[in-house]
Tab-separated table of C-alpha atoms in Angstrom:
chain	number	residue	atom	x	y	z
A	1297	UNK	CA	-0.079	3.584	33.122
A	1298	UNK	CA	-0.759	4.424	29.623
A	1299	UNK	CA	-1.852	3.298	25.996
A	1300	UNK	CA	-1.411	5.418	22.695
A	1301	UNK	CA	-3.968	4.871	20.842
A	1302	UNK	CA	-4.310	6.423	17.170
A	1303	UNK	CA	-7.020	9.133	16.780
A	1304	UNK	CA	-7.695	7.793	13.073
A	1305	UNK	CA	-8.761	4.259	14.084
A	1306	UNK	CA	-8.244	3.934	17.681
A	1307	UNK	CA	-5.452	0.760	17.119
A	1308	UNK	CA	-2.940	0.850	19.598
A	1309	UNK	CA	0.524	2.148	19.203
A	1310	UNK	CA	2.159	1.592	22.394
A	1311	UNK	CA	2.845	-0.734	24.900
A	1312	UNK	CA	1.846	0.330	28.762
A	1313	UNK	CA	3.810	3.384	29.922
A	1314	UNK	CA	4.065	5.285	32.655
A	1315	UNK	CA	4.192	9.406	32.811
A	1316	UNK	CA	7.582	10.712	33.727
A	1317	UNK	CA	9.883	14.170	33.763
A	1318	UNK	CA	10.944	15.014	30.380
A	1319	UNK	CA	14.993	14.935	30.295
A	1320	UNK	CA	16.942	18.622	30.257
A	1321	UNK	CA	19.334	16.643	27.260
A	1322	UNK	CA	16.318	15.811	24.977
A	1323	UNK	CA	16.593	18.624	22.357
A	1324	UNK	CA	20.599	18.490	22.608
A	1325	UNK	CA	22.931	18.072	19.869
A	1326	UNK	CA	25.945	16.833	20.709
A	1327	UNK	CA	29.112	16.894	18.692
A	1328	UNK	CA	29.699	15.605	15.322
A	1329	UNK	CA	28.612	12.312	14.138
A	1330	UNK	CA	28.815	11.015	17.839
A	1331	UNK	CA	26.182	7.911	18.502
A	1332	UNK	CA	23.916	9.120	21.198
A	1333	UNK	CA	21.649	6.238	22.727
A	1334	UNK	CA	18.120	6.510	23.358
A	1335	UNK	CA	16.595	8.938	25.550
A	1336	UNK	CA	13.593	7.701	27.265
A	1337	UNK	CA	13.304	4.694	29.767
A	1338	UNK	CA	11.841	1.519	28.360
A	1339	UNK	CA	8.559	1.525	29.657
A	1340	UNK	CA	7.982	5.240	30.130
A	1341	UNK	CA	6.941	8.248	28.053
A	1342	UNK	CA	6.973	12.298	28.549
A	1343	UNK	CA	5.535	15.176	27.313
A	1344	UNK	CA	7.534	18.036	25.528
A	1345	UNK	CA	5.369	21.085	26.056
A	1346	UNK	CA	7.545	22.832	22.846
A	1347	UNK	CA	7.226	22.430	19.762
A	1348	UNK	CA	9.385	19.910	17.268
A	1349	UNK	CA	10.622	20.000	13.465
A	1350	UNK	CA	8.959	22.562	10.583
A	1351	UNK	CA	7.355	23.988	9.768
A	1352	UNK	CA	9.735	26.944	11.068
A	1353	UNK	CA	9.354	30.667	11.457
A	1354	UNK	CA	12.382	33.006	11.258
A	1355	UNK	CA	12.343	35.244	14.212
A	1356	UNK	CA	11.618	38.358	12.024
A	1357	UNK	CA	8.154	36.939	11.036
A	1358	UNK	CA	7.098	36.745	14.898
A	1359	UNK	CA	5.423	39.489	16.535
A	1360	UNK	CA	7.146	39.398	20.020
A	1361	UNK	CA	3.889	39.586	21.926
A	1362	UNK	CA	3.099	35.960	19.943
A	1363	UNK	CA	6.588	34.808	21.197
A	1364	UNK	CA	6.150	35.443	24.693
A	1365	UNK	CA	2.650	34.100	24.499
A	1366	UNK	CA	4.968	31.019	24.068
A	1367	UNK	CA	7.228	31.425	26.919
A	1368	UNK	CA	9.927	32.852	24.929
A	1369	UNK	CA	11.036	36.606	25.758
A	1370	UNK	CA	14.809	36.953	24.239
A	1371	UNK	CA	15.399	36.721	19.831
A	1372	UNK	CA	16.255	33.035	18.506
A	1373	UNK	CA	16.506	32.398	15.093
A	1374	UNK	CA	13.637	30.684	14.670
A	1375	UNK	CA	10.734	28.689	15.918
A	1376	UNK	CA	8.617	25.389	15.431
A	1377	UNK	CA	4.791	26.080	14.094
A	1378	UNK	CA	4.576	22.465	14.469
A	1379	UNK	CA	1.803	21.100	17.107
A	1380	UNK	CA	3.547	20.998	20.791
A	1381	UNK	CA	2.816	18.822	23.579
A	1382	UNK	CA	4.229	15.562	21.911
A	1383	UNK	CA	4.966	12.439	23.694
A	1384	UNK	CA	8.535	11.200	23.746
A	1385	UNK	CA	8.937	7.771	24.265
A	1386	UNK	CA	11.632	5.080	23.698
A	1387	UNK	CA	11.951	3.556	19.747
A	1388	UNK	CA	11.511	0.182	21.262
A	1389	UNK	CA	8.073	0.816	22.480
A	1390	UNK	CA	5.990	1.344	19.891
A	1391	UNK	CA	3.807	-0.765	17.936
A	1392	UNK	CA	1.435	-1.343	14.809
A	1393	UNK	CA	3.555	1.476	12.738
A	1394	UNK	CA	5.813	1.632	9.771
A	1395	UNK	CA	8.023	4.146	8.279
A	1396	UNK	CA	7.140	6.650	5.848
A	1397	UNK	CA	10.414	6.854	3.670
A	1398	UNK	CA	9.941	10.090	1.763
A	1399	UNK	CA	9.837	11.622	5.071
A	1400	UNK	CA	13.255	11.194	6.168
A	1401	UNK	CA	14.174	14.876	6.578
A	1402	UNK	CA	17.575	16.601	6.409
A	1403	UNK	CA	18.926	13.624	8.169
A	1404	UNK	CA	22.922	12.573	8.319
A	1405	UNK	CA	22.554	9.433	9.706
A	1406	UNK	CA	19.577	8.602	9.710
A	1407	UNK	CA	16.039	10.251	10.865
A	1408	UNK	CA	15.710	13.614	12.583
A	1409	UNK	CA	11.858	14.558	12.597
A	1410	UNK	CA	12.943	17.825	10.949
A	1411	UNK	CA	10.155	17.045	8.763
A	1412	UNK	CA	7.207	16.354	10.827
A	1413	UNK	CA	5.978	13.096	11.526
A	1414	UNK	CA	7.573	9.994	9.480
A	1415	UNK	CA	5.707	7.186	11.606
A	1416	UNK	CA	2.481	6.205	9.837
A	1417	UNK	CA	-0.191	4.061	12.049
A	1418	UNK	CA	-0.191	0.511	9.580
A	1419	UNK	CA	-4.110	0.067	10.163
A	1420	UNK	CA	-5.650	3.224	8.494
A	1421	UNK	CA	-2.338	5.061	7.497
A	1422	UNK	CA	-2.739	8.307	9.587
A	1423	UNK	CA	0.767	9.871	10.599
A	1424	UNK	CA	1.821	9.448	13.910
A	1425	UNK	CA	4.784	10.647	15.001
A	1426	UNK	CA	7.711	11.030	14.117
A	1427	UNK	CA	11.305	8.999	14.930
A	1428	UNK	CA	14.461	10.651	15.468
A	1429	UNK	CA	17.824	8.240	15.444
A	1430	UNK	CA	20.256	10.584	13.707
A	1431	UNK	CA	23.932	11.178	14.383
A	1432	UNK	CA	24.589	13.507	17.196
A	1433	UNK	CA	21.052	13.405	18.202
A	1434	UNK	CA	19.263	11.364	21.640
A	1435	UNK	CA	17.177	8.434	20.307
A	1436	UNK	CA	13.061	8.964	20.623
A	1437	UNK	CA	9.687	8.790	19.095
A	1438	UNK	CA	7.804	11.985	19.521
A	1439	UNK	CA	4.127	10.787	19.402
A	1440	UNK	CA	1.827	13.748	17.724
A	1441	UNK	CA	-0.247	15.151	20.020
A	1442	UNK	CA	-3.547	15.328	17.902
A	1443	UNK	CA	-2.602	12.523	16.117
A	1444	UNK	CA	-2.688	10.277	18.828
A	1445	UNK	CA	-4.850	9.743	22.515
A	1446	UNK	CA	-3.873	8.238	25.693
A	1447	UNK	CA	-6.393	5.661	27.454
A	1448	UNK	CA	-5.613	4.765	31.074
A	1449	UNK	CA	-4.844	0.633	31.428
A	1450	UNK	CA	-6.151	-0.838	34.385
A	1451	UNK	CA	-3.891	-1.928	37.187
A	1452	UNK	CA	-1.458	-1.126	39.970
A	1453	UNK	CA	-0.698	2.441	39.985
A	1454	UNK	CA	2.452	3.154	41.770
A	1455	UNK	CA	3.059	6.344	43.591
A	1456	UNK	CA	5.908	8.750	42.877
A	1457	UNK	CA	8.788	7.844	44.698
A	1458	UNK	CA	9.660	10.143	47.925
A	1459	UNK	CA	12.679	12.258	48.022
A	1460	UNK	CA	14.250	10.260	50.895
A	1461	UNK	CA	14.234	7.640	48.661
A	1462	UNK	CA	15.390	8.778	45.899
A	1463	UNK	CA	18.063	10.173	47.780
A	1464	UNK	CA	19.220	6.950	49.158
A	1465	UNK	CA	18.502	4.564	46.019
A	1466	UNK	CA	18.146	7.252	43.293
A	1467	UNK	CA	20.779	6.017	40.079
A	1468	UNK	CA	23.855	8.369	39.655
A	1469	UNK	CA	24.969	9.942	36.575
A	1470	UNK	CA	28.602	9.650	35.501
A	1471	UNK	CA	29.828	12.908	34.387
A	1472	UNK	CA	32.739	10.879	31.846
A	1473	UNK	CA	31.761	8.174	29.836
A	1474	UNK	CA	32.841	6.791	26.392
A	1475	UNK	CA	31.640	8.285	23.065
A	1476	UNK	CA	30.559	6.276	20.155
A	1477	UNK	CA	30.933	8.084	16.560
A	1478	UNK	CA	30.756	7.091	12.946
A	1479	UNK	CA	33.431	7.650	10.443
A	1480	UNK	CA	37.117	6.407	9.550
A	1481	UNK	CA	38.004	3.635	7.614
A	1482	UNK	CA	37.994	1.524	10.880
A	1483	UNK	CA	34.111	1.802	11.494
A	1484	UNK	CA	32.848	2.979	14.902
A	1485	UNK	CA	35.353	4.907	16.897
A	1486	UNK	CA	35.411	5.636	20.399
A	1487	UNK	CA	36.601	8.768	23.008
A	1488	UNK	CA	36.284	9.187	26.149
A	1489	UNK	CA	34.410	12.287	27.343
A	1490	UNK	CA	32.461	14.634	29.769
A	1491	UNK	CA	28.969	13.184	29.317
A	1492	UNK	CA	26.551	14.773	27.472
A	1493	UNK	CA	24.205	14.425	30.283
A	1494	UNK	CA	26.066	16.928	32.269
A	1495	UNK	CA	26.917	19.179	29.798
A	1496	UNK	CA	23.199	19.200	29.134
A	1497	UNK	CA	22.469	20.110	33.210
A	1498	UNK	CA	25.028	22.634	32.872
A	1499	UNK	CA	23.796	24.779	30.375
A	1500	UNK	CA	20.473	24.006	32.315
A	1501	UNK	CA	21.426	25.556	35.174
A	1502	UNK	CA	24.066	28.054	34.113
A	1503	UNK	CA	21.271	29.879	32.798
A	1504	UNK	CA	19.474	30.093	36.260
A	1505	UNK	CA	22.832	30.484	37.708
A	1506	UNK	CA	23.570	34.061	35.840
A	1507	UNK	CA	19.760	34.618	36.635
A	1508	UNK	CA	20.226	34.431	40.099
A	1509	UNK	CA	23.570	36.252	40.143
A	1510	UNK	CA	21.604	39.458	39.855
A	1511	UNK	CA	24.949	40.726	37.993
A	1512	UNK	CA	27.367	39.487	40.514
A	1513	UNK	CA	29.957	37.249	41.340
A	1514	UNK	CA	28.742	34.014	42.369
A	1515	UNK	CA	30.964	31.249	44.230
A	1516	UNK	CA	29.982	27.652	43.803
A	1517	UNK	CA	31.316	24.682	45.988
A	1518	UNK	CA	35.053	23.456	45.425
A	1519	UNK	CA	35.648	20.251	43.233
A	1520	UNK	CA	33.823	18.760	40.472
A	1521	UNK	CA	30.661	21.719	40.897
A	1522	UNK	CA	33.966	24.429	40.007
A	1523	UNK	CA	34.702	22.397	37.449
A	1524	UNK	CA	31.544	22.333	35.991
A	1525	UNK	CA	30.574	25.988	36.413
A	1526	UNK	CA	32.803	28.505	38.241
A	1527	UNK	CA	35.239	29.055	35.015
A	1528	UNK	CA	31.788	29.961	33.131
A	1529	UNK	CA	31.014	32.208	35.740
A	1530	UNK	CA	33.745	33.842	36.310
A	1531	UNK	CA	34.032	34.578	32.237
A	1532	UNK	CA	30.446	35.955	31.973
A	1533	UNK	CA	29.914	37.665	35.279
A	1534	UNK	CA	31.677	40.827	36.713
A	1535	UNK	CA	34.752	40.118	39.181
A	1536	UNK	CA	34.876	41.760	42.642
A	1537	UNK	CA	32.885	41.617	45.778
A	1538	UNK	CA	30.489	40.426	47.565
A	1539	UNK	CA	30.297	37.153	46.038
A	1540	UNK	CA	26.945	35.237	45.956
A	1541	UNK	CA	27.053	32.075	47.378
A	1542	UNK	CA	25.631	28.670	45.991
A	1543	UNK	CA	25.853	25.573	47.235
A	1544	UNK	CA	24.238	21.894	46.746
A	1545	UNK	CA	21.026	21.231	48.837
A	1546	UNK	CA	18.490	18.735	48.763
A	1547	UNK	CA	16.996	15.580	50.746
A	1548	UNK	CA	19.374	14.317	53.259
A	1549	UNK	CA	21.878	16.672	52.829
A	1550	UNK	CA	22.279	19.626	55.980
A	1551	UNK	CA	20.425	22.691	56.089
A	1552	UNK	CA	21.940	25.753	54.117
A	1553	UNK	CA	23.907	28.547	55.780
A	1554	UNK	CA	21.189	31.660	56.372
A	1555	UNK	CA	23.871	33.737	54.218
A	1556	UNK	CA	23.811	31.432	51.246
A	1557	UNK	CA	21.900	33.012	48.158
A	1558	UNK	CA	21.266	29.981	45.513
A	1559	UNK	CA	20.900	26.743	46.218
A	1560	UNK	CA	21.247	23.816	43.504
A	1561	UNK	CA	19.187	21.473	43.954
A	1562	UNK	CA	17.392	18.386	42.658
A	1563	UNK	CA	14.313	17.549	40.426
A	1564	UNK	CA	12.225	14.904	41.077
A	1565	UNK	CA	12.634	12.300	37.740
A	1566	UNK	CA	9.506	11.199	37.588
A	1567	UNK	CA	6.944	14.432	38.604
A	1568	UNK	CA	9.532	17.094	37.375
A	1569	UNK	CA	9.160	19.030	40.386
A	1570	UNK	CA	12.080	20.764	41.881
A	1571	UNK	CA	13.092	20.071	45.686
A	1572	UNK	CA	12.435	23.257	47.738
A	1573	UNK	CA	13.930	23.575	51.348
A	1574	UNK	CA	11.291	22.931	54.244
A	1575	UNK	CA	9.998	25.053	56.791
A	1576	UNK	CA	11.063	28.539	57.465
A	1577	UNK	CA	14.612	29.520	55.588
A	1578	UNK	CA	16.038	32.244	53.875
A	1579	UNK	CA	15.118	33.379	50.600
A	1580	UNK	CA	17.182	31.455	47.885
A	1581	UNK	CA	16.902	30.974	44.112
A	1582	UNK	CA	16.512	27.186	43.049
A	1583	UNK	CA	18.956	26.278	40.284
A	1584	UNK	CA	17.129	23.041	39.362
A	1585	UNK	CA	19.837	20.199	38.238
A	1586	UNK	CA	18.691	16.435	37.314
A	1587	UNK	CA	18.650	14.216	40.086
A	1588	UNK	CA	21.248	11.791	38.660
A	1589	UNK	CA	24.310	14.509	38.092
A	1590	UNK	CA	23.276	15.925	42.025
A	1591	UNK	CA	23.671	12.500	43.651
A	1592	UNK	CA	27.220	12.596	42.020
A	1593	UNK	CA	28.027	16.344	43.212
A	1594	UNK	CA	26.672	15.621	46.880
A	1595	UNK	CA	28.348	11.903	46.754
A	1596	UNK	CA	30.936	11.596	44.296
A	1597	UNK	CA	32.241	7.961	43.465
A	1598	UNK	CA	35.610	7.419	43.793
A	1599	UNK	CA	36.521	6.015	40.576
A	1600	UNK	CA	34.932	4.652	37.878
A	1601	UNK	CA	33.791	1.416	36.858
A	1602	UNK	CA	36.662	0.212	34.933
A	1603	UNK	CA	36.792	-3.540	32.444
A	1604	UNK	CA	38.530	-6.108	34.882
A	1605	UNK	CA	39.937	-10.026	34.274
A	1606	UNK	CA	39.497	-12.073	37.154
A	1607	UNK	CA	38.474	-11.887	40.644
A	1608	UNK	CA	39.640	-9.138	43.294
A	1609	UNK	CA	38.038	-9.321	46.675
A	1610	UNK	CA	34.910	-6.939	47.129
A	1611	UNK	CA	36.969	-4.754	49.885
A	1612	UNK	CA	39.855	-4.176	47.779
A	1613	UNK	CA	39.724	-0.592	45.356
A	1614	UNK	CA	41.431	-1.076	41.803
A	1615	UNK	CA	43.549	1.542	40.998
A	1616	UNK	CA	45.124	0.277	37.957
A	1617	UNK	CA	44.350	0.901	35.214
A	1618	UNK	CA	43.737	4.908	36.742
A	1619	UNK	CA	40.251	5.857	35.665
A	1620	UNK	CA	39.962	8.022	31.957
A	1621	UNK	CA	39.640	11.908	32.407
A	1622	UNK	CA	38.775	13.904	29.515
A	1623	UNK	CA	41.705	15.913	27.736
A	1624	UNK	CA	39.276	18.773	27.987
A	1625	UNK	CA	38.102	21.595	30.287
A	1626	UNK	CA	34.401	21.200	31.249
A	1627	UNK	CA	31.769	22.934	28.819
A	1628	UNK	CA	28.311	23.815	29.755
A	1629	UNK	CA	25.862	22.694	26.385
A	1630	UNK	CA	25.309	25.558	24.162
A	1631	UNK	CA	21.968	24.539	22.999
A	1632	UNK	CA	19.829	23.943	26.072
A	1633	UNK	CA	21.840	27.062	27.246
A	1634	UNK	CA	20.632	29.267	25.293
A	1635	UNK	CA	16.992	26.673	24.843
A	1636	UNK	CA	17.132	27.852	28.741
A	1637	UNK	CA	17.862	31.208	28.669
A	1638	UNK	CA	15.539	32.863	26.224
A	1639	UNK	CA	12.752	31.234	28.500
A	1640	UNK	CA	13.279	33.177	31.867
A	1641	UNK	CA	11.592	36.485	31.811
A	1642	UNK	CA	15.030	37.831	33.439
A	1643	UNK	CA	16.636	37.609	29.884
A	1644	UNK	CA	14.983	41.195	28.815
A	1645	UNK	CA	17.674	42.771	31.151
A	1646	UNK	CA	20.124	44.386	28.645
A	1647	UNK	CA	23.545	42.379	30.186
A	1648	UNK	CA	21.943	38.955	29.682
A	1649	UNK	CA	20.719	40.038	26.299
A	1650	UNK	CA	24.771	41.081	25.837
A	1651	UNK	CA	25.367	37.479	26.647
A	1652	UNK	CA	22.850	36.296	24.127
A	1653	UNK	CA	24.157	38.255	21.262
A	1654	UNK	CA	27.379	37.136	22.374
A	1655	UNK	CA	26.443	33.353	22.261
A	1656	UNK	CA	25.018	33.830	18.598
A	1657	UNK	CA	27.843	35.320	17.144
A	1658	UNK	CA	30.556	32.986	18.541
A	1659	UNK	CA	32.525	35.304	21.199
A	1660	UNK	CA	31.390	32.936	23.503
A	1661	UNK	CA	32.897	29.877	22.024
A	1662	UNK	CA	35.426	28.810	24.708
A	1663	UNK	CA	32.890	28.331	26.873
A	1664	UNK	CA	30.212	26.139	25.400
């Protein structure tokens, strides 16, 4: 467990939080004007090792030896100068700070952090870090990383949890849920959608995915992991055969074929590590997917929690109302796509590059 401490005054600005994984959805934008709600865990922080908010650099002003210093090995359009290695942490957890209004950014809705840091420590005024709550945008504070510390606080330290259990108590993610967004003369409106989330994982791993492909087909399990990737596939990856095979793996689920080529598999929420088979197996490429959206592809619920009047009896299913679907086809996340993408040293092969330039200039749009 941690404190944030300011590195002006040494006043705390945090309550006691503990280190997790940083969440593949937490530089996503998502639609327009939708209500996203916050992205970190009361109680727990992360560290984004990118990055956040101006100043900016167009890509022509980078020398690409400087941009793969970074990680990055593919054009974007531009890049943070801003310090990386911030820590993200829930709105609700911070303390001793106030809002410096001029610093608002080209928000919509409210804040974005486009700006730098628009959290000011109230003891000796030093800026801190920098809230983002605007429309279409995950709810955080980004904590500066030289403008605050972290001191340990005494007490239990838990260890990680084990992938066996995480496996049998880990939380699912839901890949529909409802939408909040401003707008209309009504207030609020609602939809019902894929979630975010998943669309987030997708573009995630449908970057590995093409990576591992090696330029050819690739099957993926039937059902909702088709749903989610195999029409992207297909559309961006030569037809014909042999196909590649994927399928799920991970803690308690059977051992993979010897002729399977990718397996997608789990990362641990809390250390960020990704599950890796043990003992002696084939050679596979691990397309890493967040442990709540694999629970639901290995051990899909049946239906949806759904708003009920009155008592049933625990063994009986409701099946009326039916449960929502969206009106939709699935569509991975452009952003962390692309966020993904230009961050595997694979991307320098001219046909991923193809799909890059593709991306940018919108012939890609059915897809994303």
């Amino acid at each position: 467990m941690f404190v944030f401490v300011c590195a002006g005054c040494g006043a705390e600005l945090t309550t006691p939080l503990s280190q997790v994984s940083l969440p593949v959805h937490a530089r996503q934008k998502y639609g327009n004007g939708a209500q996203l709600p916050v992205l970190m865990q009361s109680g727990t922080f992360a560290v984004d090792p990118d990055p956040w908010g101006g100043p900016w650099r167009r890509w022509d002003e980078i020398d690409p030896g400087e941009a793969e210093a970074r990680g990055i090995y593919a054009p974007v359009y531009a890049l943070s100068d801003s310090m990386p290695g911030a820590s993200v942490i829930a709105p609700g957890d911070i303390r001793g700070t106030r809002l410096i209004p001029e610093k608002r950014g080209g928000a919509c809705c409210g804040l974005d952090g486009s700006d730098g840091p628009n959290i000011a420590c109230e003891s000796c005024d030093l800026p801190v870090a920098a809230r983002v709550d605007d429309c279409s945008l995950w709810q955080a504070v980004r904590l500066s990383s030289d403008a605050v510390h972290r001191v340990p606080v005494d007490g239990i330290h838990a260890a990680p949890s084990s992938w066996a259990e995480l496996a049998e108590k880990g939380e699912k993610t839901p890949p529909f849920e409802p939408i909040a967004t401003w707008g209309g003369r009504l207030g609020r409106n609602h939809y019902w959608s894929w979630s975010p989330q998943w669309e987030a994982a997708a573009g995630q791993a449908l970057a590995h995915l093409l990576v591992a492909s090696q330029r050819q087909p690739v099957k993926v399990p039937g059902g909702l992991t088709a749903d989610v990737f195999q029409r992207a596939l297909d559309a961006l990856l030569p037809a014909g055969s042999p196909k590649r095979r994927a399928v799920l793996a991970g803690p308690g689920q059977p051992s993979p074929d010897a002729g399977v080529d990718i397996l997608l598999v789990p990362v641990h929420p809390q250390t960020g590590q990704t599950w890796t088979p043990a003992g002696p197996t084939a050679p596979a490429y691990l397309v890493p997917l967040p442990l709540g959206v694999w629970l639901w592809l290995v051990s899909p619920e049946p239906y949806l929690p759904v708003p009920a009047s009155g008592r049933i009896p625990e063994d009986v299913l409701r099946d009326d109302p039916l449960p929502l679907l969206p009106n939709s086809l699935f569509r991975a996340d452009r952003g962390t796509f692309q966020h993904t993408l230009v961050r595997l040293p694979a991307v320098r092969s001219p046909w991923l590059r193809t799909i890059l330039e593709n991306l940018t200039q919108g012939t890609s749009a059915n897809l994303f």
